[in-house]
Short mmCIF file of C-alpha atoms in Angstrom, two decimals:
data_model
loop_
_atom_site.label_atom_id
_atom_site.label_comp_id
_atom_site.label_asym_id
_atom_site.label_seq_id
_atom_site.Cartn_x
_atom_site.Cartn_y
_atom_site.Cartn_z
CA MET N 1439 -26.48 -18.62 -71.91
CA ARG N 1440 -28.35 -15.35 -72.22
CA PRO N 1441 -32.02 -15.07 -71.25
CA GLY N 1442 -34.17 -15.57 -74.29
CA GLU N 1443 -32.29 -18.68 -75.35
CA THR N 1444 -33.36 -22.14 -74.36
CA ASP N 1445 -31.27 -25.06 -73.18
CA THR N 1446 -29.68 -27.61 -75.47
CA ALA N 1447 -32.46 -30.13 -75.02
CA ALA N 1448 -35.11 -27.62 -76.08
CA LYS N 1449 -33.05 -26.64 -79.13
CA THR N 1450 -32.81 -30.27 -80.12
CA ARG N 1451 -36.56 -30.77 -79.67
CA ALA N 1452 -37.34 -27.70 -81.75
CA GLY N 1453 -35.09 -28.88 -84.57
CA LYS N 1454 -34.90 -25.41 -86.13
CA THR N 1455 -33.41 -21.98 -85.53
CA GLY N 1456 -35.53 -19.81 -87.80
CA GLY N 1457 -37.57 -16.85 -86.63
CA PRO N 1458 -41.07 -17.17 -85.23
CA SER N 1459 -42.74 -16.76 -88.60
CA SER N 1460 -40.64 -19.43 -90.30
CA GLY N 1461 -41.97 -22.47 -88.45
CA PRO N 1462 -44.19 -25.15 -89.90
CA ALA N 1463 -47.93 -24.71 -90.18
CA SER N 1464 -49.82 -25.15 -86.95
CA PRO N 1465 -51.06 -28.71 -86.34
CA ALA N 1466 -54.34 -27.04 -85.33
CA ALA N 1467 -54.90 -25.54 -88.77
CA GLY N 1468 -58.62 -24.98 -89.07
CA GLU N 1469 -59.27 -24.92 -85.33
CA VAL N 1470 -59.90 -21.16 -85.35
CA GLU N 1471 -62.22 -21.40 -88.35
CA ARG N 1472 -64.20 -24.25 -86.82
CA PHE N 1473 -64.50 -22.44 -83.50
CA LEU N 1474 -65.71 -19.17 -85.01
CA ALA N 1475 -68.18 -21.06 -87.20
CA ALA N 1476 -69.60 -22.64 -84.05
CA PHE N 1477 -69.43 -19.40 -82.00
CA PRO N 1478 -69.73 -16.55 -84.55
CA GLU N 1479 -70.80 -14.03 -81.91
CA THR N 1480 -67.41 -14.21 -80.12
CA GLU N 1481 -66.13 -10.70 -79.38
CA THR N 1482 -63.02 -11.25 -77.26
CA VAL N 1483 -60.36 -13.89 -76.75
CA GLU N 1484 -58.51 -14.37 -73.47
CA LEU N 1485 -54.92 -15.49 -74.12
CA LEU N 1486 -53.69 -17.39 -71.06
CA ILE N 1487 -50.21 -18.39 -69.93
CA THR N 1488 -49.20 -19.91 -66.59
CA ASP N 1489 -46.31 -18.17 -64.83
CA THR N 1490 -43.65 -19.68 -62.58
CA CYS N 1491 -45.90 -19.44 -59.50
CA GLY N 1492 -48.83 -21.14 -61.23
CA VAL N 1493 -50.71 -17.85 -61.68
CA LEU N 1494 -52.55 -17.37 -64.97
CA ARG N 1495 -51.37 -14.24 -66.78
CA GLY N 1496 -52.43 -13.04 -70.20
CA LYS N 1497 -54.20 -10.56 -72.44
CA TRP N 1498 -57.66 -9.81 -73.74
CA ALA N 1499 -57.58 -9.43 -77.49
CA PRO N 1500 -59.97 -9.17 -80.45
CA THR N 1501 -60.86 -12.43 -82.15
CA ALA N 1502 -58.73 -11.46 -85.16
CA THR N 1503 -55.71 -12.14 -82.92
CA LEU N 1504 -56.52 -15.87 -82.92
CA SER N 1505 -54.97 -16.45 -86.32
CA LYS N 1506 -51.71 -14.95 -85.04
CA ALA N 1507 -51.87 -16.91 -81.78
CA PHE N 1508 -52.26 -20.18 -83.70
CA GLY N 1509 -49.58 -19.11 -86.19
CA SER N 1510 -46.42 -17.11 -85.58
CA GLY N 1511 -47.37 -16.25 -82.01
CA VAL N 1512 -48.39 -13.27 -79.88
CA ASN N 1513 -45.71 -11.11 -78.26
CA PHE N 1514 -45.25 -11.51 -74.51
CA PRO N 1515 -42.19 -10.55 -72.45
CA LEU N 1516 -40.03 -13.49 -71.40
CA SER N 1517 -39.94 -11.78 -67.99
CA VAL N 1518 -43.48 -13.02 -67.27
CA PHE N 1519 -41.63 -16.04 -65.85
CA GLY N 1520 -39.35 -13.86 -63.72
CA ILE N 1521 -41.98 -12.40 -61.40
CA ASP N 1522 -43.00 -13.45 -57.92
CA VAL N 1523 -46.45 -14.40 -56.63
CA TRP N 1524 -47.32 -10.69 -56.25
CA GLY N 1525 -46.39 -10.02 -59.89
CA ARG N 1526 -43.21 -8.11 -58.98
CA GLU N 1527 -39.96 -8.34 -60.92
CA VAL N 1528 -37.29 -10.64 -59.46
CA LEU N 1529 -34.13 -9.15 -60.93
CA GLU N 1530 -32.03 -12.17 -59.95
CA THR N 1531 -33.76 -14.21 -62.66
CA GLY N 1532 -31.94 -12.20 -65.33
CA LEU N 1533 -35.10 -11.75 -67.37
CA HIS N 1534 -35.77 -8.06 -66.80
CA VAL N 1535 -34.27 -4.70 -67.75
CA ASP N 1536 -30.65 -5.83 -67.21
CA THR N 1537 -31.00 -8.01 -70.33
CA GLY N 1538 -33.37 -5.72 -72.22
CA ASP N 1539 -36.66 -7.30 -71.08
CA ARG N 1540 -36.89 -9.21 -74.34
CA ASP N 1541 -40.09 -10.41 -75.97
CA GLY N 1542 -40.92 -13.98 -76.82
CA PHE N 1543 -43.70 -15.33 -78.98
CA CYS N 1544 -46.57 -17.20 -77.37
CA ARG N 1545 -48.34 -19.77 -79.50
CA ALA N 1546 -51.74 -21.26 -78.71
CA VAL N 1547 -51.79 -24.90 -77.66
CA PRO N 1548 -53.86 -26.89 -80.18
CA GLY N 1549 -57.17 -28.03 -78.73
CA THR N 1550 -57.38 -25.33 -76.05
CA LEU N 1551 -59.58 -22.84 -77.89
CA LYS N 1552 -62.82 -22.91 -75.88
CA PRO N 1553 -65.79 -20.68 -75.01
CA VAL N 1554 -65.88 -18.86 -71.67
CA PRO N 1555 -69.46 -19.54 -70.51
CA TRP N 1556 -69.35 -17.34 -67.38
CA ALA N 1557 -68.20 -14.21 -69.24
CA ALA N 1558 -70.58 -11.24 -69.51
CA HIS N 1559 -69.93 -10.97 -73.26
CA PRO N 1560 -69.25 -13.70 -75.84
CA THR N 1561 -65.66 -14.67 -75.09
CA ALA N 1562 -63.16 -17.38 -76.00
CA GLN N 1563 -59.95 -18.52 -74.33
CA ALA N 1564 -56.78 -20.30 -75.44
CA VAL N 1565 -53.75 -21.60 -73.55
CA LEU N 1566 -50.37 -20.30 -74.70
CA THR N 1567 -46.82 -21.60 -74.51
CA MET N 1568 -43.70 -19.44 -74.91
CA HIS N 1569 -41.12 -19.56 -77.71
CA THR N 1570 -38.02 -17.42 -78.25
CA GLU N 1571 -37.19 -15.19 -81.21
CA ARG N 1572 -35.39 -18.18 -82.70
CA GLY N 1573 -38.58 -20.23 -82.60
CA VAL N 1574 -37.55 -22.72 -79.90
CA PRO N 1575 -39.50 -23.43 -76.70
CA PHE N 1576 -38.40 -21.08 -73.92
CA HIS N 1577 -36.72 -22.87 -71.03
CA GLY N 1578 -38.51 -20.71 -68.43
CA ASP N 1579 -42.03 -21.82 -69.37
CA PRO N 1580 -43.27 -24.42 -66.83
CA ARG N 1581 -45.26 -26.18 -69.55
CA THR N 1582 -42.02 -26.62 -71.52
CA ARG N 1583 -40.37 -28.21 -68.47
CA LEU N 1584 -43.17 -30.79 -68.28
CA GLU N 1585 -42.96 -31.37 -72.02
CA ALA N 1586 -39.26 -32.24 -71.68
CA VAL N 1587 -40.04 -34.94 -69.10
CA VAL N 1588 -42.87 -36.32 -71.26
CA GLU N 1589 -40.41 -36.62 -74.13
CA ARG N 1590 -37.91 -38.44 -71.92
CA LEU N 1591 -40.65 -40.91 -71.03
CA ALA N 1592 -41.43 -41.37 -74.72
CA GLY N 1593 -37.76 -42.11 -75.34
CA ALA N 1594 -38.08 -44.94 -72.83
CA GLY N 1595 -41.15 -46.26 -74.66
CA LEU N 1596 -43.55 -45.01 -72.00
CA ALA N 1597 -46.37 -42.50 -71.61
CA ALA N 1598 -48.06 -41.23 -68.47
CA VAL N 1599 -51.73 -41.56 -67.60
CA CYS N 1600 -52.55 -38.91 -64.99
CA ALA N 1601 -55.38 -37.42 -62.97
CA PHE N 1602 -55.50 -34.65 -60.36
CA GLU N 1603 -57.64 -34.08 -57.29
CA LEU N 1604 -58.14 -30.46 -56.17
CA GLU N 1605 -59.27 -29.26 -52.75
CA PHE N 1606 -60.53 -25.73 -52.14
CA TYR N 1607 -62.54 -23.61 -49.71
CA LEU N 1608 -65.72 -21.72 -50.54
CA LEU N 1609 -65.76 -18.46 -48.60
CA ASP N 1610 -68.65 -16.04 -48.09
CA PRO N 1611 -67.45 -12.42 -48.31
CA ASN N 1612 -70.76 -11.22 -46.84
CA ALA N 1613 -70.72 -13.44 -43.73
CA PRO N 1614 -69.20 -12.31 -40.41
CA ALA N 1615 -65.43 -12.53 -40.72
CA HIS N 1616 -63.58 -15.55 -39.43
CA VAL N 1617 -61.45 -15.01 -36.32
CA THR N 1618 -58.45 -14.43 -38.61
CA GLY N 1619 -60.18 -11.47 -40.20
CA SER N 1620 -60.58 -13.30 -43.51
CA PRO N 1621 -63.96 -14.25 -45.03
CA ALA N 1622 -65.56 -17.19 -43.27
CA PRO N 1623 -66.13 -20.52 -45.00
CA VAL N 1624 -69.68 -21.18 -46.11
CA ARG N 1625 -71.84 -23.03 -43.55
CA ALA N 1626 -69.29 -22.47 -40.77
CA GLU N 1627 -70.96 -22.51 -37.35
CA PRO N 1628 -70.44 -19.23 -35.45
CA ASN N 1629 -71.38 -20.91 -32.15
CA GLY N 1630 -71.33 -24.44 -30.80
CA PRO N 1631 -69.28 -27.42 -32.02
CA GLU N 1632 -67.77 -27.11 -35.49
CA ARG N 1633 -69.36 -29.27 -38.17
CA THR N 1634 -66.71 -30.50 -40.57
CA ASN N 1635 -69.41 -32.59 -42.32
CA VAL N 1636 -67.00 -34.74 -44.34
CA LEU N 1637 -68.79 -36.36 -47.32
CA ALA N 1638 -72.03 -34.57 -46.39
CA LEU N 1639 -74.57 -34.51 -49.19
CA SER N 1640 -76.38 -31.66 -47.45
CA ASP N 1641 -73.42 -29.33 -48.01
CA LEU N 1642 -73.39 -30.21 -51.69
CA SER N 1643 -77.14 -29.63 -51.92
CA ALA N 1644 -76.78 -26.23 -50.25
CA HIS N 1645 -74.69 -25.13 -53.24
CA SER N 1646 -76.29 -27.25 -55.93
CA ARG N 1647 -76.70 -24.31 -58.32
CA LEU N 1648 -73.02 -23.41 -58.06
CA PHE N 1649 -71.83 -26.99 -58.55
CA GLY N 1650 -74.34 -27.43 -61.37
CA ASP N 1651 -72.84 -24.40 -63.11
CA ILE N 1652 -69.32 -25.68 -62.51
CA ARG N 1653 -70.21 -28.96 -64.21
CA ALA N 1654 -71.97 -27.20 -67.09
CA HIS N 1655 -69.07 -24.81 -67.64
CA ALA N 1656 -66.57 -27.66 -67.48
CA LYS N 1657 -68.57 -29.58 -70.08
CA ALA N 1658 -68.58 -26.52 -72.36
CA GLN N 1659 -64.80 -26.31 -72.05
CA GLY N 1660 -64.13 -30.03 -72.35
CA LEU N 1661 -62.71 -30.32 -68.81
CA PRO N 1662 -63.21 -33.91 -67.60
CA ILE N 1663 -64.70 -33.40 -64.13
CA ASP N 1664 -65.44 -36.61 -62.27
CA THR N 1665 -66.66 -36.50 -58.65
CA ILE N 1666 -67.33 -33.53 -56.36
CA VAL N 1667 -67.22 -34.25 -52.62
CA LYS N 1668 -67.48 -32.39 -49.33
CA GLU N 1669 -64.09 -32.42 -47.64
CA ALA N 1670 -62.91 -32.42 -44.02
CA ALA N 1671 -63.49 -28.79 -42.99
CA PRO N 1672 -66.35 -26.28 -43.05
CA GLY N 1673 -66.75 -24.97 -46.59
CA GLN N 1674 -64.06 -27.26 -48.00
CA PHE N 1675 -64.72 -29.29 -51.16
CA GLU N 1676 -62.81 -31.46 -53.59
CA VAL N 1677 -63.18 -31.81 -57.35
CA ASN N 1678 -61.61 -34.82 -59.06
CA LEU N 1679 -60.60 -34.86 -62.69
CA LYS N 1680 -60.78 -37.98 -64.85
CA HIS N 1681 -57.51 -39.51 -65.96
CA ARG N 1682 -55.82 -38.36 -69.15
CA GLY N 1683 -53.43 -40.21 -71.44
CA ASP N 1684 -51.77 -36.85 -72.15
CA ALA N 1685 -49.79 -35.44 -69.21
CA LEU N 1686 -49.69 -31.91 -70.64
CA ALA N 1687 -53.47 -31.89 -71.11
CA ALA N 1688 -53.90 -33.17 -67.53
CA ALA N 1689 -51.91 -30.19 -66.21
CA ASP N 1690 -53.80 -27.81 -68.52
CA ASP N 1691 -57.01 -29.16 -67.00
CA VAL N 1692 -55.88 -28.08 -63.53
CA VAL N 1693 -55.06 -24.46 -64.32
CA LEU N 1694 -58.25 -24.07 -66.34
CA LEU N 1695 -60.46 -25.77 -63.74
CA LYS N 1696 -59.11 -23.58 -60.94
CA ARG N 1697 -59.96 -20.50 -62.99
CA LEU N 1698 -63.38 -21.89 -63.85
CA ILE N 1699 -64.20 -22.61 -60.19
CA ALA N 1700 -63.02 -19.19 -59.03
CA GLU N 1701 -64.91 -17.30 -61.73
CA THR N 1702 -68.10 -19.32 -61.34
CA ALA N 1703 -68.03 -18.92 -57.55
CA ALA N 1704 -67.66 -15.14 -58.02
CA VAL N 1705 -70.79 -15.08 -60.19
CA HIS N 1706 -72.59 -16.71 -57.23
CA GLY N 1707 -71.24 -14.10 -54.79
CA LEU N 1708 -68.67 -16.45 -53.22
CA LYS N 1709 -64.89 -16.70 -53.20
CA ALA N 1710 -63.08 -19.94 -54.01
CA SER N 1711 -59.69 -20.18 -52.28
CA PHE N 1712 -56.91 -22.58 -53.29
CA MET N 1713 -54.59 -21.32 -50.55
CA ALA N 1714 -52.72 -24.29 -49.08
CA LYS N 1715 -53.53 -23.55 -45.41
CA PRO N 1716 -56.04 -20.71 -45.00
CA PHE N 1717 -57.06 -21.74 -41.45
CA MET N 1718 -54.72 -23.31 -38.91
CA GLY N 1719 -57.46 -25.22 -37.11
CA TRP N 1720 -58.87 -26.84 -40.26
CA ALA N 1721 -57.61 -29.02 -43.04
CA GLY N 1722 -55.36 -27.61 -45.76
CA ASN N 1723 -55.95 -27.79 -49.49
CA GLY N 1724 -54.05 -30.58 -51.22
CA MET N 1725 -53.55 -31.40 -54.89
CA HIS N 1726 -53.04 -35.14 -55.27
CA VAL N 1727 -51.64 -36.68 -58.45
CA HIS N 1728 -52.60 -40.16 -59.66
CA ALA N 1729 -50.16 -41.59 -62.20
CA SER N 1730 -49.52 -44.81 -64.07
CA LEU N 1731 -47.33 -45.58 -67.09
CA VAL N 1732 -48.35 -47.30 -70.30
CA ASP N 1733 -46.26 -48.81 -73.08
CA GLY N 1734 -46.61 -48.33 -76.82
CA SER N 1735 -49.59 -50.68 -76.97
CA GLY N 1736 -51.40 -48.77 -74.21
CA GLU N 1737 -50.86 -51.49 -71.59
CA ASN N 1738 -50.43 -50.35 -67.99
CA VAL N 1739 -46.89 -51.53 -67.23
CA PHE N 1740 -47.66 -51.59 -63.50
CA ALA N 1741 -50.37 -54.20 -64.18
CA ARG N 1742 -48.12 -56.68 -66.00
CA PRO N 1743 -48.04 -60.11 -64.34
CA GLY N 1744 -44.67 -60.64 -62.74
CA SER N 1745 -42.88 -57.45 -63.82
CA GLY N 1746 -45.53 -54.88 -62.95
CA GLU N 1747 -44.99 -54.77 -59.19
CA PRO N 1748 -41.18 -54.37 -59.42
CA LEU N 1749 -41.65 -51.54 -61.93
CA LEU N 1750 -44.17 -49.82 -59.66
CA GLU N 1751 -41.83 -50.16 -56.69
CA ALA N 1752 -38.88 -48.81 -58.71
CA ALA N 1753 -41.00 -45.76 -59.65
CA ILE N 1754 -41.92 -45.28 -56.00
CA ALA N 1755 -38.27 -45.61 -54.98
CA GLY N 1756 -37.39 -42.83 -57.41
CA LEU N 1757 -40.04 -40.61 -55.89
CA ILE N 1758 -38.81 -41.35 -52.36
CA GLU N 1759 -35.19 -40.57 -53.29
CA THR N 1760 -36.01 -37.30 -55.08
CA MET N 1761 -38.77 -36.15 -52.72
CA ALA N 1762 -36.84 -33.81 -50.45
CA ALA N 1763 -35.13 -32.04 -53.37
CA SER N 1764 -38.48 -31.65 -55.17
CA THR N 1765 -40.46 -30.42 -52.16
CA LEU N 1766 -40.10 -26.77 -53.22
CA LEU N 1767 -42.04 -27.61 -56.40
CA PHE N 1768 -44.77 -29.39 -54.42
CA VAL N 1769 -44.89 -26.75 -51.65
CA PRO N 1770 -43.82 -23.51 -53.37
CA THR N 1771 -45.32 -20.97 -50.95
CA TRP N 1772 -44.50 -19.68 -47.49
CA ASN N 1773 -47.99 -20.63 -46.35
CA GLY N 1774 -47.79 -24.12 -47.85
CA PHE N 1775 -45.41 -25.42 -45.19
CA ARG N 1776 -48.08 -24.77 -42.55
CA ARG N 1777 -50.12 -27.51 -44.23
CA LEU N 1778 -47.51 -30.22 -43.57
CA GLN N 1779 -48.53 -31.13 -40.03
CA PRO N 1780 -48.49 -34.54 -38.29
CA GLY N 1781 -51.90 -36.18 -38.34
CA SER N 1782 -53.22 -33.77 -40.97
CA TYR N 1783 -53.22 -36.23 -43.91
CA ALA N 1784 -50.63 -33.93 -45.51
CA PRO N 1785 -47.36 -35.91 -45.52
CA THR N 1786 -44.35 -34.94 -43.42
CA ARG N 1787 -42.12 -37.94 -44.23
CA ALA N 1788 -40.84 -39.68 -47.36
CA ALA N 1789 -42.87 -42.83 -46.79
CA TRP N 1790 -45.05 -44.99 -49.00
CA GLY N 1791 -47.67 -47.66 -48.48
CA HIS N 1792 -50.63 -49.55 -49.82
CA ASN N 1793 -54.09 -48.05 -49.24
CA ASN N 1794 -52.66 -45.74 -46.55
CA ARG N 1795 -53.54 -42.02 -46.50
CA SER N 1796 -50.83 -41.03 -44.01
CA VAL N 1797 -47.99 -41.62 -46.49
CA ALA N 1798 -46.52 -39.39 -49.19
CA VAL N 1799 -46.89 -41.98 -51.97
CA ARG N 1800 -49.92 -44.23 -51.75
CA VAL N 1801 -50.81 -47.24 -53.87
CA PRO N 1802 -54.64 -47.01 -53.93
CA ALA N 1803 -56.86 -50.06 -53.72
CA SER N 1804 -57.84 -50.77 -57.32
CA PRO N 1805 -58.44 -53.51 -59.88
CA PRO N 1806 -55.21 -54.70 -61.54
CA GLU N 1807 -55.75 -52.78 -64.77
CA ALA N 1808 -55.94 -49.51 -62.79
CA ARG N 1809 -52.71 -50.11 -60.84
CA ARG N 1810 -51.20 -46.71 -60.12
CA LEU N 1811 -49.64 -44.52 -57.47
CA GLU N 1812 -51.01 -41.42 -55.75
CA HIS N 1813 -48.61 -38.60 -54.91
CA ARG N 1814 -50.03 -36.67 -51.93
CA ILE N 1815 -47.59 -33.85 -51.10
CA ALA N 1816 -48.54 -30.89 -53.30
CA GLY N 1817 -50.81 -28.11 -52.16
CA THR N 1818 -53.49 -26.78 -54.50
CA ASP N 1819 -51.47 -23.55 -54.79
CA ALA N 1820 -48.62 -25.38 -56.57
CA ASN N 1821 -47.93 -25.13 -60.30
CA PRO N 1822 -49.38 -28.36 -61.81
CA TYR N 1823 -46.89 -28.42 -64.71
CA LEU N 1824 -43.95 -28.41 -62.30
CA VAL N 1825 -45.59 -30.83 -59.87
CA LEU N 1826 -46.26 -33.34 -62.62
CA ALA N 1827 -42.78 -32.89 -64.12
CA ALA N 1828 -41.22 -33.67 -60.73
CA VAL N 1829 -43.49 -36.68 -60.15
CA LEU N 1830 -42.95 -38.22 -63.59
CA GLY N 1831 -39.25 -37.35 -63.50
CA GLY N 1832 -38.90 -39.06 -60.12
CA MET N 1833 -40.75 -42.14 -61.36
CA LEU N 1834 -38.48 -42.36 -64.42
CA GLU N 1835 -35.41 -41.88 -62.21
CA GLY N 1836 -36.35 -44.95 -60.18
CA ILE N 1837 -37.15 -47.10 -63.22
CA GLU N 1838 -34.01 -46.18 -65.16
CA ARG N 1839 -31.75 -46.85 -62.18
CA GLY N 1840 -33.64 -49.93 -60.99
CA LEU N 1841 -34.06 -48.52 -57.49
CA THR N 1842 -35.63 -50.44 -54.61
CA PRO N 1843 -37.84 -48.58 -52.12
CA PRO N 1844 -37.77 -48.99 -48.35
CA PRO N 1845 -40.43 -51.30 -46.90
CA PRO N 1846 -43.99 -49.96 -47.23
CA THR N 1847 -45.65 -48.38 -44.23
CA ASP N 1848 -48.90 -50.01 -43.13
CA ARG N 1849 -49.43 -47.90 -40.01
CA ASN N 1850 -49.32 -44.20 -39.11
CA ALA N 1851 -46.51 -42.78 -41.26
CA TYR N 1852 -46.17 -39.75 -38.97
CA ASP N 1853 -44.76 -42.09 -36.30
CA GLU N 1854 -42.41 -43.97 -38.65
CA PRO N 1855 -38.63 -43.34 -38.91
CA ALA N 1856 -38.82 -42.41 -42.63
CA PRO N 1857 -36.80 -39.33 -43.68
CA ALA N 1858 -38.52 -36.06 -42.83
CA LEU N 1859 -39.50 -33.69 -45.61
CA PRO N 1860 -38.28 -30.08 -45.48
CA SER N 1861 -40.38 -28.19 -42.95
CA THR N 1862 -39.47 -24.64 -43.98
CA MET N 1863 -39.22 -22.76 -47.25
CA GLY N 1864 -35.55 -21.97 -46.60
CA GLU N 1865 -34.64 -25.63 -46.15
CA ALA N 1866 -36.59 -26.56 -49.29
CA ILE N 1867 -34.81 -23.89 -51.35
CA ARG N 1868 -31.38 -25.10 -50.19
CA LEU N 1869 -32.12 -28.73 -51.12
CA PHE N 1870 -33.60 -27.69 -54.47
CA GLU N 1871 -30.58 -25.53 -55.38
CA ARG N 1872 -28.10 -28.31 -54.60
CA SER N 1873 -29.99 -31.16 -56.25
CA ASP N 1874 -28.42 -33.00 -59.18
CA PHE N 1875 -31.83 -34.55 -59.90
CA ILE N 1876 -33.38 -31.08 -60.29
CA ARG N 1877 -30.48 -30.01 -62.52
CA ARG N 1878 -30.89 -33.07 -64.77
CA THR N 1879 -34.69 -32.96 -64.88
CA PHE N 1880 -35.34 -29.22 -65.15
CA GLY N 1881 -32.02 -27.83 -66.36
CA VAL N 1882 -29.56 -25.61 -64.54
CA GLU N 1883 -31.18 -22.45 -65.97
CA TYR N 1884 -34.60 -23.35 -64.63
CA ARG N 1885 -33.21 -24.44 -61.28
CA SER N 1886 -31.66 -20.98 -60.91
CA LEU N 1887 -34.79 -19.17 -62.13
CA PHE N 1888 -37.22 -20.98 -59.82
CA SER N 1889 -35.02 -20.74 -56.74
CA ALA N 1890 -34.47 -17.00 -57.35
CA VAL N 1891 -38.23 -16.37 -57.46
CA LYS N 1892 -38.85 -18.40 -54.32
CA ALA N 1893 -35.92 -16.86 -52.43
CA ALA N 1894 -37.34 -13.41 -53.19
CA GLU N 1895 -40.75 -14.45 -51.84
CA MET N 1896 -39.20 -15.92 -48.68
CA ALA N 1897 -37.26 -12.70 -48.07
CA ALA N 1898 -40.49 -10.69 -48.33
CA PHE N 1899 -42.17 -12.82 -45.64
CA GLN N 1900 -39.11 -12.70 -43.40
CA ALA N 1901 -39.18 -8.90 -43.62
CA GLU N 1902 -42.82 -8.72 -42.46
CA ILE N 1903 -43.68 -8.12 -38.79
CA THR N 1904 -46.88 -10.03 -38.01
CA PRO N 1905 -49.89 -8.70 -36.08
CA LEU N 1906 -49.21 -11.35 -33.41
CA GLU N 1907 -45.71 -9.95 -32.85
CA ARG N 1908 -47.07 -6.45 -32.43
CA SER N 1909 -49.92 -7.50 -30.13
CA THR N 1910 -47.38 -9.39 -27.99
CA TYR N 1911 -44.38 -7.06 -27.83
CA LEU N 1912 -45.30 -3.50 -28.92
#
C-alpha cells in the first residue's frame, strides 16, 4: 500500500472512492453561518490537527476558508503525521519526498468551531481530520485510529463513556531557575523544607485569576471542565474533565484543553508544562482515563446486576493482557519512562485493584450506576486519541474473548509479582512492533508509522551526551 491510501477498514467505513469534492454535504451544514452570525467580528481561523506525537499543528487562515474546511477540505501534507516531536521528517515513515510528499484534505470536525477568547484579535478555531485524495479517512491520523475502535465497539452494540484527568506544572519564567536550569515551579520554596501542599486551597487562591480565566475560556469553547485541584508537588495542578458519551469528543477535549491552559498561562506570564517528568524529585504528570461502556439503551453494562461485574473484569483482563504491548502509546517519550517509578503512584506493573491508587487499572469507589475503570499509566504528554484507542481496544479484546483477570491487588502493587511494564523506550518499541493486538487494533501501516517515529526519537536521545556525563568524565 502506498502512502496516501488508507487501510481496508477505512475504505469500508468511507464507502466511496470519489475525490474530495464529491463527498456528501457536511453534517455541520449551517455551522459556519451560525458561528459568524454570533461572532461577526471574527478575523482569523486557526485550523488545528493533532500529529502523531500529540502536538497540535495547523494554519492560520481568513474566515472565508471555513466554508472550504467544512466542505471539500483544506490541503495539508500527509507527512504531518511522519514527523517527530521536534517537527523533523522521519523518512522511514514513507510519507515524505520519497513518495512525493503528497497532500491530503483536512475537513473540520462538526461541532468544533469555537471562539478563541485569549487571542489578541477576534479569532476562531476548528479541529481537522485528514482524508486522502480519494476521500477516505487517512490511516495515519490518530483521530481516525480512535474512530476505528469506536466503530468496532458500535458493532458490538456498545459505546464508551469517557473522562480524562490532566496533571501539569505551572512554571514561573521570571523566578530564580530550578537546580536543573529550567524555570522553577510557582510557589516553590528556595530554602527550607519543600511544601508539596497537596489539595491546598491556598495554592489555588494564589492563582485564582488564572484559574478563573481557564474556566471562563473553557466555558466559551464548550470544554466540560469539572474540578481543579492542587497536586502532589510544588506548582503542580490537576484539571478534571466531565465524562462524555462520545469518545472522540472526549479526546478532542484533551488536546484543546491543553492548548487553552498553555495559552492562558502565557497571558498571565507563566508557563504550563505537560512534560511527563520535569523534575526527578517531584511527582510526574499523569493523564488518567475513566471509562465505562453503555448499551444501545444507554445502560452502563458494568452496573448490570449479575452480569456487570464479569463484564468489567473481562474488560480489565483485556487491558492487563495488552498493557505491555500498548505501553509505547501510553508512554511515548524518552522522558516519560522516568515517571514510572516505584512508590510514585505511576504504575510499574500490570496490576489492577479496587480503590487502589498503586495499580495500573483501578476500579474507583462509586455508586453502582457510575461503575467504571480508571486507567492510570499514560503521561500527560501522550496523544489522547491513541491512548483512548488502546484503552477501549484492550477492553473490547477482553470482552470479546471472555478473558479472566488475575486476582485484584489490595495492597502495594509495586511489591506484587504482577508482570512488569516496559521500563525503557527501546523495550516498549520492541513489544509494540511485535504485537498482534497492535496490528489488529491500529493496522499494520500505523504500527510501522508510529514505531518509526518513536525509534527516530530514541536514536536522537541515545546520540546526545548529557551535561552529567561531561561534568563527570571530561
